[in-house]
Coordinates of C-alpha atoms in Angstrom, one line a residue:
M12 CA 98.2 76.6 114.7
A13 CA 100.5 76.7 117.4
L14 CA 102.7 79.0 119.7
S15 CA 106.2 78.8 119.8
P16 CA 108.8 78.2 121.5
P17 CA 108.6 77.5 124.9
S18 CA 108.4 80.2 127.9
E19 CA 111.6 81.7 129.3
E20 CA 112.3 82.5 133.2
G21 CA 113.5 86.1 134.1
T22 CA 113.1 88.9 136.4
V23 CA 112.6 92.8 136.2
T24 CA 115.3 94.6 134.9
V25 CA 116.1 97.8 137.2
V26 CA 118.2 100.9 136.4
V27 CA 118.5 103.9 138.8
R28 CA 119.6 107.2 137.2
V29 CA 120.3 110.2 139.4
R30 CA 119.2 113.4 138.2
P31 CA 121.9 116.5 138.1
S32 CA 121.9 119.3 140.6
V33 CA 119.6 121.9 139.8
P34 CA 120.0 125.6 140.9
G35 CA 116.3 125.6 142.3
D36 CA 117.6 123.4 145.0
R37 CA 117.5 125.2 148.1
A38 CA 120.2 122.5 149.5
Q39 CA 122.9 123.2 147.0
A40 CA 125.3 123.8 149.8
A41 CA 124.8 120.5 151.5
Q42 CA 126.4 117.3 150.5
P43 CA 124.3 115.3 147.8
L44 CA 122.0 112.4 149.4
L45 CA 123.2 109.8 146.8
R46 CA 126.9 108.5 146.1
V47 CA 127.4 106.4 143.2
V48 CA 130.0 103.4 143.7
D49 CA 130.1 101.8 140.5
Q50 CA 127.6 100.7 138.0
H51 CA 125.7 98.6 140.1
I52 CA 125.9 99.9 143.8
L53 CA 124.2 103.0 145.1
V54 CA 124.7 104.5 148.6
F55 CA 121.7 106.1 150.0
D56 CA 122.7 108.9 152.9
P57 CA 126.5 108.3 152.9
E58 CA 128.4 108.9 155.9
E59 CA 129.8 112.2 154.6
A60 CA 126.6 113.9 153.9
G61 CA 125.6 114.0 157.7
G62 CA 127.5 117.6 158.5
P63 CA 127.1 119.2 162.0
P64 CA 124.1 119.0 163.9
G65 CA 121.1 120.8 162.7
S66 CA 122.3 121.5 159.2
L67 CA 119.8 118.9 157.9
P68 CA 116.2 120.4 156.4
P69 CA 113.1 119.4 158.5
A70 CA 111.9 117.0 155.8
R71 CA 114.8 114.6 156.4
G72 CA 114.7 114.9 159.9
S73 CA 111.5 113.6 160.7
K74 CA 111.9 110.0 159.6
H75 CA 115.7 108.8 159.4
H76 CA 116.0 105.4 157.6
G77 CA 119.5 104.9 158.1
K78 CA 122.9 106.1 157.1
D79 CA 125.1 104.5 154.3
L80 CA 122.4 102.2 153.0
K81 CA 123.4 100.3 150.2
F82 CA 121.0 99.3 147.0
V83 CA 122.5 97.1 144.5
F84 CA 120.4 97.5 140.7
D85 CA 121.4 95.8 137.3
R86 CA 122.7 99.3 136.3
V87 CA 123.5 102.4 138.1
F88 CA 123.9 106.0 135.9
D89 CA 125.5 109.0 137.9
E90 CA 124.5 112.6 136.9
K91 CA 126.8 112.8 134.1
A92 CA 125.0 110.1 132.2
T93 CA 123.8 110.9 128.7
Q94 CA 120.6 110.3 127.0
E95 CA 122.5 107.8 124.6
E96 CA 124.0 106.0 127.7
V97 CA 120.7 105.2 129.3
F98 CA 119.0 104.4 125.9
Q99 CA 122.1 101.8 125.0
C100 CA 121.7 100.1 128.0
T101 CA 118.1 99.8 128.4
T102 CA 115.4 100.1 125.4
R103 CA 118.1 99.4 122.7
E104 CA 118.9 95.6 124.0
V105 CA 115.1 95.1 124.5
L106 CA 114.6 95.9 120.9
D107 CA 115.8 92.3 119.7
S108 CA 113.2 90.8 121.9
V109 CA 110.5 92.7 120.3
L110 CA 111.5 91.5 116.8
N111 CA 111.7 88.0 117.7
G112 CA 108.1 88.3 118.9
Y113 CA 108.2 89.0 122.7
N114 CA 106.4 92.0 124.5
C115 CA 108.1 94.5 126.4
S116 CA 107.5 97.2 128.5
V117 CA 109.9 100.1 129.8
F118 CA 108.4 102.5 132.3
A119 CA 110.1 105.4 134.2
Y120 CA 109.1 105.7 138.0
G121 CA 110.3 108.5 140.4
A122 CA 109.0 111.4 142.3
T123 CA 107.9 114.8 140.7
G124 CA 110.9 116.6 139.3
A125 CA 113.4 113.9 139.4
G126 CA 113.9 113.9 135.5
K127 CA 111.2 111.1 134.2
T128 CA 110.1 113.0 131.6
Y129 CA 113.2 114.1 130.8
T130 CA 114.3 110.6 130.3
M131 CA 112.0 109.4 128.2
L132 CA 111.3 112.2 125.9
G133 CA 114.2 114.8 126.4
S134 CA 114.4 117.8 124.6
E135 CA 115.5 118.9 121.2
K136 CA 119.2 118.9 121.6
N137 CA 118.9 116.0 123.6
P138 CA 116.3 113.7 122.4
G139 CA 114.9 111.0 125.0
I140 CA 114.6 107.2 124.7
M141 CA 111.5 107.2 123.1
Y142 CA 112.8 109.2 120.0
L143 CA 116.0 106.8 120.1
T144 CA 114.3 103.6 120.0
M145 CA 111.8 104.5 117.3
V146 CA 115.1 105.5 114.9
E147 CA 116.8 102.1 116.0
L148 CA 113.5 100.0 115.3
Y149 CA 113.1 101.3 112.1
R150 CA 116.8 101.1 111.2
R151 CA 116.4 97.3 112.1
I152 CA 113.3 96.7 110.1
E153 CA 115.2 98.1 107.0
A154 CA 118.1 95.8 107.7
R155 CA 115.7 92.6 107.3
K156 CA 113.0 94.0 104.7
E157 CA 114.7 91.3 102.5
Q158 CA 113.5 88.8 104.9
K159 CA 110.1 90.1 106.7
S160 CA 107.3 92.0 105.8
C161 CA 106.8 94.4 108.8
E162 CA 104.1 96.2 109.7
V163 CA 103.9 99.0 112.6
L164 CA 100.9 100.4 114.7
V165 CA 101.1 102.9 117.2
S166 CA 98.6 104.6 119.7
Y167 CA 99.4 107.2 122.6
Q168 CA 97.1 107.4 125.7
E169 CA 97.3 109.2 128.8
V170 CA 95.7 109.1 132.2
Y171 CA 94.6 112.1 133.9
N172 CA 92.5 111.9 136.7
E173 CA 91.7 108.6 136.1
Q174 CA 90.4 109.2 132.7
I175 CA 91.8 108.2 129.5
H176 CA 92.5 110.3 126.7
D177 CA 93.6 109.6 123.3
L178 CA 96.7 111.9 122.6
L179 CA 97.0 111.7 118.9
E180 CA 93.0 112.2 118.3
P181 CA 91.8 114.3 120.9
K182 CA 88.3 113.4 122.2
G183 CA 86.0 112.9 125.1
P184 CA 87.1 110.4 127.9
L185 CA 87.4 106.6 126.7
A186 CA 86.3 103.7 128.4
I187 CA 88.2 100.5 129.4
R188 CA 86.8 97.0 128.8
E189 CA 88.2 93.4 129.5
D190 CA 88.0 90.8 126.6
P191 CA 88.3 87.7 127.1
E192 CA 90.8 86.8 123.9
K193 CA 92.2 90.4 123.0
G194 CA 92.6 91.4 127.0
V195 CA 92.4 94.9 128.0
V196 CA 91.1 96.9 125.3
V197 CA 90.5 100.8 125.4
Q198 CA 87.2 101.4 123.1
G199 CA 87.8 104.2 120.7
L200 CA 91.7 104.4 120.8
S201 CA 93.1 105.6 117.7
L202 CA 95.5 103.3 115.8
H203 CA 97.9 104.9 113.4
Q204 CA 100.3 103.2 110.6
P205 CA 103.6 105.5 110.2
T206 CA 105.3 105.0 107.1
S207 CA 108.9 106.0 108.0
A208 CA 110.6 107.0 111.6
E209 CA 110.1 110.6 110.5
Q210 CA 106.3 110.1 110.8
L211 CA 106.6 108.3 113.7
L212 CA 108.5 110.8 115.4
Q213 CA 106.0 113.3 114.4
M214 CA 103.2 111.6 115.7
L215 CA 105.3 111.5 119.1
A216 CA 105.8 115.1 119.0
D217 CA 102.3 116.2 118.3
G218 CA 100.8 113.9 121.2
N219 CA 103.2 115.5 123.7
K220 CA 101.9 118.5 123.0
N221 CA 98.5 117.4 123.8
R222 CA 99.5 115.9 127.3
T223 CA 98.4 117.7 130.2
Q224 CA 101.0 119.6 132.3
H225 CA 100.8 122.5 135.0
P226 CA 103.1 124.1 137.1
T227 CA 103.8 123.5 140.7
D228 CA 106.2 124.6 143.3
A229 CA 108.0 121.6 143.1
N230 CA 108.1 121.4 139.5
A231 CA 107.6 124.2 136.9
T232 CA 106.6 121.5 133.8
S233 CA 105.4 119.0 135.8
S234 CA 103.6 115.8 134.0
R235 CA 100.1 115.8 135.6
S236 CA 99.3 112.6 133.6
H237 CA 100.7 109.0 132.9
A238 CA 101.5 108.7 129.4
I239 CA 101.7 105.5 127.3
F240 CA 103.2 105.4 124.1
Q241 CA 102.6 101.7 122.7
I242 CA 104.0 100.2 119.4
Y243 CA 102.7 97.1 117.7
V244 CA 105.0 95.2 115.3
K245 CA 104.0 92.2 113.3
Q246 CA 106.5 90.5 111.1
Q247 CA 105.7 87.7 108.7
D248 CA 108.2 85.6 106.4
R249 CA 107.8 87.2 102.7
V250 CA 108.2 83.5 101.5
G251 CA 108.2 80.7 103.8
G252 CA 106.3 77.9 101.8
L253 CA 102.7 76.7 102.5
A254 CA 103.9 76.5 106.4
R255 CA 104.4 80.2 107.3
G256 CA 105.5 82.2 110.4
M257 CA 104.1 85.3 112.0
Q258 CA 105.3 87.3 114.8
V259 CA 103.5 90.1 116.6
A260 CA 104.9 91.9 119.6
K261 CA 103.8 95.1 121.6
M262 CA 106.1 97.4 123.3
S263 CA 105.1 100.1 125.6
L264 CA 107.0 103.1 126.6
I265 CA 105.5 104.6 129.8
D266 CA 106.4 108.2 131.4
L267 CA 104.5 107.8 134.8
A268 CA 103.7 111.2 136.8
G269 CA 105.5 111.8 139.7
S270 CA 104.5 111.2 143.4
E271 CA 104.1 114.2 145.4
R272 CA 103.6 115.9 148.6
A273 CA 100.9 118.5 149.3
S274 CA 103.3 120.1 151.7
V275 CA 105.9 120.4 149.1
T276 CA 104.2 121.6 146.0
N277 CA 101.5 123.9 147.9
A278 CA 99.2 122.5 145.6
R279 CA 95.5 124.3 146.2
G280 CA 92.0 123.2 144.3
E281 CA 92.4 121.7 141.1
R282 CA 96.3 121.0 141.4
L283 CA 95.4 119.3 144.6
R284 CA 92.7 117.1 143.2
E285 CA 95.4 116.3 140.3
G286 CA 97.9 115.4 143.0
A287 CA 95.6 112.6 145.0
N288 CA 94.6 110.9 141.6
I289 CA 98.3 110.6 140.6
N290 CA 99.1 109.2 144.2
R291 CA 96.1 107.1 144.3
S292 CA 97.0 105.3 140.9
L293 CA 100.7 105.1 141.9
L294 CA 100.0 103.9 145.2
A295 CA 97.9 101.0 143.0
L296 CA 100.6 100.6 140.7
I297 CA 103.0 99.9 144.0
N298 CA 100.3 97.1 145.5
V299 CA 100.6 95.6 142.2
I300 CA 104.4 95.3 142.1
N301 CA 104.6 94.4 145.8
A302 CA 101.9 91.4 144.9
L303 CA 104.0 90.1 141.8
A304 CA 107.1 90.3 143.9
D305 CA 105.5 87.9 146.2
G306 CA 106.2 84.9 144.2
K307 CA 105.8 82.0 147.1
N308 CA 102.2 82.4 147.4
K309 CA 101.1 81.9 143.7
K310 CA 97.4 82.6 144.9
T311 CA 98.4 86.2 145.6
H312 CA 95.4 88.4 144.2
I313 CA 97.1 90.9 142.1
P314 CA 95.0 94.3 142.6
Y315 CA 95.0 95.2 138.9
R316 CA 91.5 96.7 138.8
D317 CA 92.3 99.4 141.7
S318 CA 93.1 102.1 139.1
K319 CA 92.8 102.5 135.5
L320 CA 96.7 102.7 135.3
T321 CA 96.9 99.4 136.6
R322 CA 94.1 98.1 134.2
L323 CA 95.9 99.3 131.3
L324 CA 99.4 98.3 132.2
K325 CA 98.2 94.4 133.2
D326 CA 100.1 93.1 130.5
S327 CA 103.0 95.5 130.4
I328 CA 104.3 94.6 134.1
G329 CA 105.5 91.2 134.9
G330 CA 104.4 87.6 133.2
N331 CA 104.8 87.4 129.6
C332 CA 106.4 90.9 129.2
R333 CA 110.1 91.5 129.3
T334 CA 110.1 94.5 131.7
I335 CA 112.7 97.8 132.4
M336 CA 112.0 99.9 135.5
I337 CA 114.0 103.0 135.2
A338 CA 113.9 104.7 138.5
A339 CA 114.7 108.7 138.5
V340 CA 116.0 109.8 141.7
S341 CA 116.8 113.6 142.7
P342 CA 120.3 114.3 144.6
C343 CA 118.9 117.1 146.4
V344 CA 118.6 116.3 150.7
L345 CA 114.8 117.9 150.1
A346 CA 113.7 114.9 148.3
Y347 CA 115.1 112.5 151.4
E348 CA 111.5 110.7 151.5
D349 CA 110.9 110.5 148.2
T350 CA 114.4 109.4 146.7
Y351 CA 114.2 106.5 149.9
N352 CA 110.8 105.3 148.7
T353 CA 111.6 105.4 144.8
L354 CA 114.7 103.2 145.7
K355 CA 112.8 100.8 148.1
Y356 CA 110.2 100.1 145.5
A357 CA 112.7 99.7 142.7
S358 CA 114.5 97.2 144.8
R359 CA 111.0 95.4 145.2
A360 CA 110.6 95.5 141.4
K361 CA 113.5 93.3 140.7
E362 CA 112.1 90.5 142.7
I363 CA 109.3 90.2 140.2
K364 CA 109.5 86.9 138.4
L365 CA 108.7 86.7 134.3
S366 CA 107.7 83.9 132.2
L367 CA 108.4 85.2 128.4
K368 CA 107.0 83.4 125.5
S369 CA 107.3 84.8 121.9
N370 CA 104.4 85.3 120.1
V371 CA 105.3 83.4 117.3
V372 CA 102.3 81.8 115.3
S373 CA 102.9 79.0 113.0
F374 CA 100.0 78.2 110.6
D375 CA 99.6 76.2 107.3
C376 CA 98.0 77.5 104.5
H377 CA 94.4 76.5 103.6
K378 CA 94.0 74.7 100.3
S379 CA 92.6 77.5 98.4
N380 CA 95.5 79.9 99.1
Y381 CA 98.1 77.2 97.5
A382 CA 97.5 79.2 94.4
A383 CA 98.3 82.6 96.1
V384 CA 101.6 81.0 97.6
C385 CA 102.6 79.7 94.4
E386 CA 101.7 83.3 92.6
Q387 CA 103.8 84.8 95.3
L388 CA 106.6 82.4 94.7
K389 CA 106.5 83.0 91.0
A390 CA 106.8 86.5 91.2
E391 CA 109.8 86.7 93.6
V392 CA 111.5 84.2 90.8
A393 CA 110.8 86.6 88.0
E394 CA 112.1 89.8 89.9
L395 CA 115.1 87.5 90.9
R396 CA 115.5 86.3 87.3
A397 CA 115.0 90.1 86.2
K398 CA 117.9 91.1 88.0
L399 CA 119.8 88.3 87.1
R400 CA 119.2 89.1 83.5
A401 CA 120.2 92.9 83.7
Y402 CA 123.6 91.5 85.6
E403 CA 124.3 89.3 82.7
D404 CA 123.2 92.1 80.2
A405 CA 125.7 94.5 81.6
A406 CA 128.5 92.0 81.4
Q407 CA 127.8 90.6 77.9
P408 CA 129.6 93.7 75.9
A409 CA 132.7 93.3 77.4
E410 CA 132.8 89.7 77.0
N411 CA 131.8 89.7 73.5
Q412 CA 134.5 92.3 72.5
M413 CA 137.2 90.0 74.1
M414 CA 136.3 87.0 72.8
V415 CA 134.6 87.4 69.2
P416 CA 136.8 88.4 66.3
V417 CA 135.6 90.4 63.3
F418 CA 136.2 89.2 60.0
T419 CA 135.0 89.1 56.6
C420 CA 134.3 86.6 53.7
S421 CA 132.8 86.4 50.0
P422 CA 129.4 85.2 49.5
V423 CA 131.2 82.0 47.9
Q424 CA 133.0 80.9 51.4
R425 CA 130.2 82.0 53.7
P426 CA 128.5 78.5 53.5
R427 CA 131.6 76.9 53.8
L428 CA 132.6 78.6 56.9
G429 CA 128.9 78.2 58.1
R430 CA 129.3 74.8 57.8
A431 CA 132.8 74.7 59.7
V432 CA 131.0 76.6 62.8
A433 CA 127.6 75.2 62.9
K434 CA 128.1 72.6 65.2
P435 CA 129.0 75.3 67.7
C436 CA 126.2 77.2 67.3
L437 CA 123.9 74.6 67.5
V438 CA 125.4 73.5 70.8
L439 CA 124.8 76.8 71.8
D440 CA 120.9 76.7 70.7
E441 CA 120.3 73.2 72.2
Q442 CA 121.8 75.0 75.5
T443 CA 119.2 77.8 75.3
E444 CA 116.3 75.4 74.6
S445 CA 117.3 73.5 77.6
D446 CA 117.5 76.5 79.7
G447 CA 113.9 77.2 78.1
E448 CA 112.7 74.1 79.4
Q449 CA 114.1 74.5 82.8
E450 CA 112.6 77.8 83.1
E451 CA 109.2 76.3 82.5
L452 CA 109.7 73.5 85.0
E453 CA 110.9 76.3 87.7
A454 CA 107.9 78.2 86.6
G455 CA 105.8 75.0 87.8
W456 CA 107.6 74.3 91.1
P457 CA 109.0 77.5 92.3
V458 CA 109.9 75.8 95.5
Q459 CA 112.3 73.3 93.8
M460 CA 113.8 76.0 91.9
Q461 CA 114.9 77.5 95.7
L462 CA 116.6 74.4 96.5
K463 CA 118.4 73.6 93.7
S464 CA 120.9 74.8 90.9
A465 CA 120.5 74.0 87.1
P466 CA 124.8 73.3 86.8
E467 CA 124.3 70.5 89.7
E468 CA 121.4 68.9 88.7
M469 CA 122.5 68.8 84.9
P470 CA 123.6 65.2 83.9
P471 CA 127.1 65.2 82.6
S472 CA 126.6 62.2 80.0
S473 CA 124.9 63.9 77.5
P474 CA 126.1 67.1 77.0
G475 CA 129.1 65.3 77.4
T476 CA 128.7 62.9 74.3
T477 CA 127.1 66.1 72.4
H478 CA 129.9 68.7 72.6
Q479 CA 132.4 65.3 71.9
T480 CA 130.7 64.9 68.3
D481 CA 130.8 68.3 68.0
V482 CA 134.6 68.2 68.4
Q483 CA 135.0 65.5 66.1
Q484 CA 133.2 67.1 63.4
E485 CA 134.9 70.0 63.8
L486 CA 138.1 68.1 63.2
K487 CA 136.9 66.7 59.8
T488 CA 135.5 70.0 58.7
S489 CA 138.5 71.7 59.2
S490 CA 140.7 69.4 57.7
C491 CA 138.5 69.3 54.5
L492 CA 138.6 73.3 54.3
L493 CA 142.6 73.2 55.0
Q494 CA 143.2 71.4 51.5
R495 CA 140.9 74.5 49.7
F496 CA 143.0 77.4 50.0
S497 CA 146.4 78.9 49.5
S498 CA 148.9 79.5 52.7
S499 CA 147.9 82.6 53.5
Q500 CA 144.3 82.3 53.2
K501 CA 144.6 78.6 55.1
D502 CA 146.1 80.4 58.0
T503 CA 143.3 83.3 58.2
L504 CA 140.8 80.8 58.1
V505 CA 142.6 78.3 60.3
G506 CA 142.5 81.6 62.7
A507 CA 138.9 82.6 62.7
I508 CA 138.3 78.5 63.2
M509 CA 140.5 78.4 66.3
S510 CA 139.1 81.3 67.7
V511 CA 135.8 80.1 67.6
A512 CA 137.0 76.8 69.0
Q513 CA 138.4 78.4 71.8
K514 CA 135.4 80.4 72.6
Q515 CA 133.5 77.0 72.8
Y516 CA 136.2 75.7 75.2
S517 CA 136.0 78.7 77.5
L518 CA 132.1 78.2 77.3
L519 CA 132.3 74.7 78.5
K520 CA 135.1 75.2 80.8
A521 CA 133.0 77.9 82.6
A522 CA 129.8 75.9 82.8
N523 CA 132.0 73.0 84.0
L524 CA 131.1 70.7 81.5
L525 CA 134.5 69.6 80.1
T526 CA 135.5 66.1 80.2
P527 CA 138.9 64.7 79.9
D528 CA 138.0 63.2 76.1
M529 CA 137.2 66.3 75.2
V530 CA 140.3 68.4 76.7
S531 CA 142.2 65.8 74.8
E532 CA 140.5 66.4 71.4
F533 CA 140.8 70.0 71.6
E534 CA 144.7 69.4 72.3
E535 CA 144.3 67.3 69.4
L536 CA 142.7 70.1 67.0
E537 CA 145.5 72.9 68.2
L538 CA 148.4 70.3 67.1
L539 CA 146.7 69.5 64.1
V540 CA 146.2 73.6 63.1
H541 CA 150.0 74.0 64.2
E542 CA 151.0 71.4 61.6
Q543 CA 149.1 72.7 58.7
T544 CA 150.1 76.4 59.4
G545 CA 153.5 75.6 59.6
G546 CA 153.7 77.2 63.0
N547 CA 152.1 80.4 61.8
L548 CA 149.3 80.2 64.0
E549 CA 149.8 83.3 66.0
Q550 CA 149.7 85.2 62.8
A551 CA 147.0 83.6 61.5
M552 CA 144.9 84.5 64.4
S553 CA 146.1 88.2 64.5
P554 CA 143.0 90.3 64.8
N555 CA 144.5 92.9 62.3
R556 CA 144.4 90.8 59.3
P557 CA 140.7 90.2 57.8
L558 CA 140.0 87.2 56.1
E559 CA 140.5 87.5 52.3
V560 CA 139.5 84.2 50.5
G561 CA 137.8 86.0 47.5
G562 CA 140.2 84.1 45.0
A563 CA 138.6 80.6 45.9
T564 CA 135.7 79.0 43.4
P565 CA 133.9 76.0 43.4
A566 CA 135.8 74.9 40.2
Q567 CA 139.2 74.9 42.4
S568 CA 138.7 72.1 44.7
P569 CA 136.2 68.9 44.6
Q570 CA 133.4 70.6 47.0
Q571 CA 131.2 68.0 46.9
G572 CA 133.2 65.5 48.2
C573 CA 134.4 67.5 51.0
D574 CA 130.9 68.8 51.9
G575 CA 129.4 65.1 51.9
E576 CA 132.4 64.1 54.1
A577 CA 131.5 67.3 56.4
S578 CA 128.1 66.1 56.5

């Protein structure tokens, strides 16, 4: 068992989304704090936003970081950006990585009221990237279900006041443990296996109802907890022989609580304690980001254990995890300090180095599993054969209607006509027996069946010789029979024989079994029939004329001699 392929280098992807102005902003009349230059450049505190002296709120004048500060990110979304646009440039791109076995993480960071929860969850009319991601994930799983068997597990938890709670099965606080092999494990956290995208979205909606939210002066629907929604995707080749591959990946979608200042939120009592715990966990996250970004000193201590949040995100930020940070900022001048800090930390996160490795495990089946693998291969072969048989059965009636003529004859002439067409039927019977032997062989060696096709492997010499002998025998039998009937009877019988010969010719041609000698013999047969019928071949083969040979009797012709030649 081995991991593959080698690791890939990269950095954390950082995007910034500017929240639209809302009526609650007290500085509506002032110029916006941010200006989006293009899809990658953002200007903080542009020159035109200065205004006359004394027009700025006290929150901005207390600490001035400089005007016209330019920040460059992987993508910048202005106030008019839609949920679909954000989704297309963030989680939709990493879904390919998840389905290829890479761990991925997307988290929204920013001050309270900056639009993090709206970006991640959205509303009923404008669903967020969590909902859009789940729908797209199941669409891609459905597209590859013929090649891969996929299993999806989900969990939803929150960190509230430094305690972990299960949002899908609410219960008491859960303990967190470090496992040498599995990493960070939350004991008692429920895992659910949805069967469809709709069921998964319902789980997400139920979990959001259990999330802790309380209004503050800064945000009427403030999330007081960090929410972590994790999706585990396991894929395995449906039929991969004795050496099989399995991919296991984890995707984390994280909606962080917003940093806040007590002087702005006017929090008291329980709300004040919540805000303090939120700020403490976010500060621990910032310290982890700074330590990860300091790539020069590899011995730098990463303070994951400073909070429950950073312990949970130990394998979701940096390292072997493709990470996307969505920085939500407000254009309101009142959020001057919070917006500046968010942009500063987001710019710092761009420096975090990633070493990505696909979680693809290739393993050889034990000998005891050989029988199970063979049975699985046989089942797939049987399923494919059933589909092919159904297709052939649907196409056969139309082919028979076009190629098989309907004719009648008396009991006396049936044995003769049977001898005339016995060889073509015998050829088809031999081919059917050969197909049965081939099916037996394929059932014993299903792997060879997938790699080879019967027409290419069939030796051309044996069937060619058999069919060549059949054609020669047909010539003798046809010539003998033509001597026994009158002109009209001869034309009708020749038409029936010629129709059977043409059908055999078509079957051999479709099976790519014709040889130049066989083609010449068929042409010779056609020329002979043309000479014997005196040019009335088209009239003799007319489907509107039934075969009428009732007047012939054994006494009218030397039957034994001809039969001896035919045999």
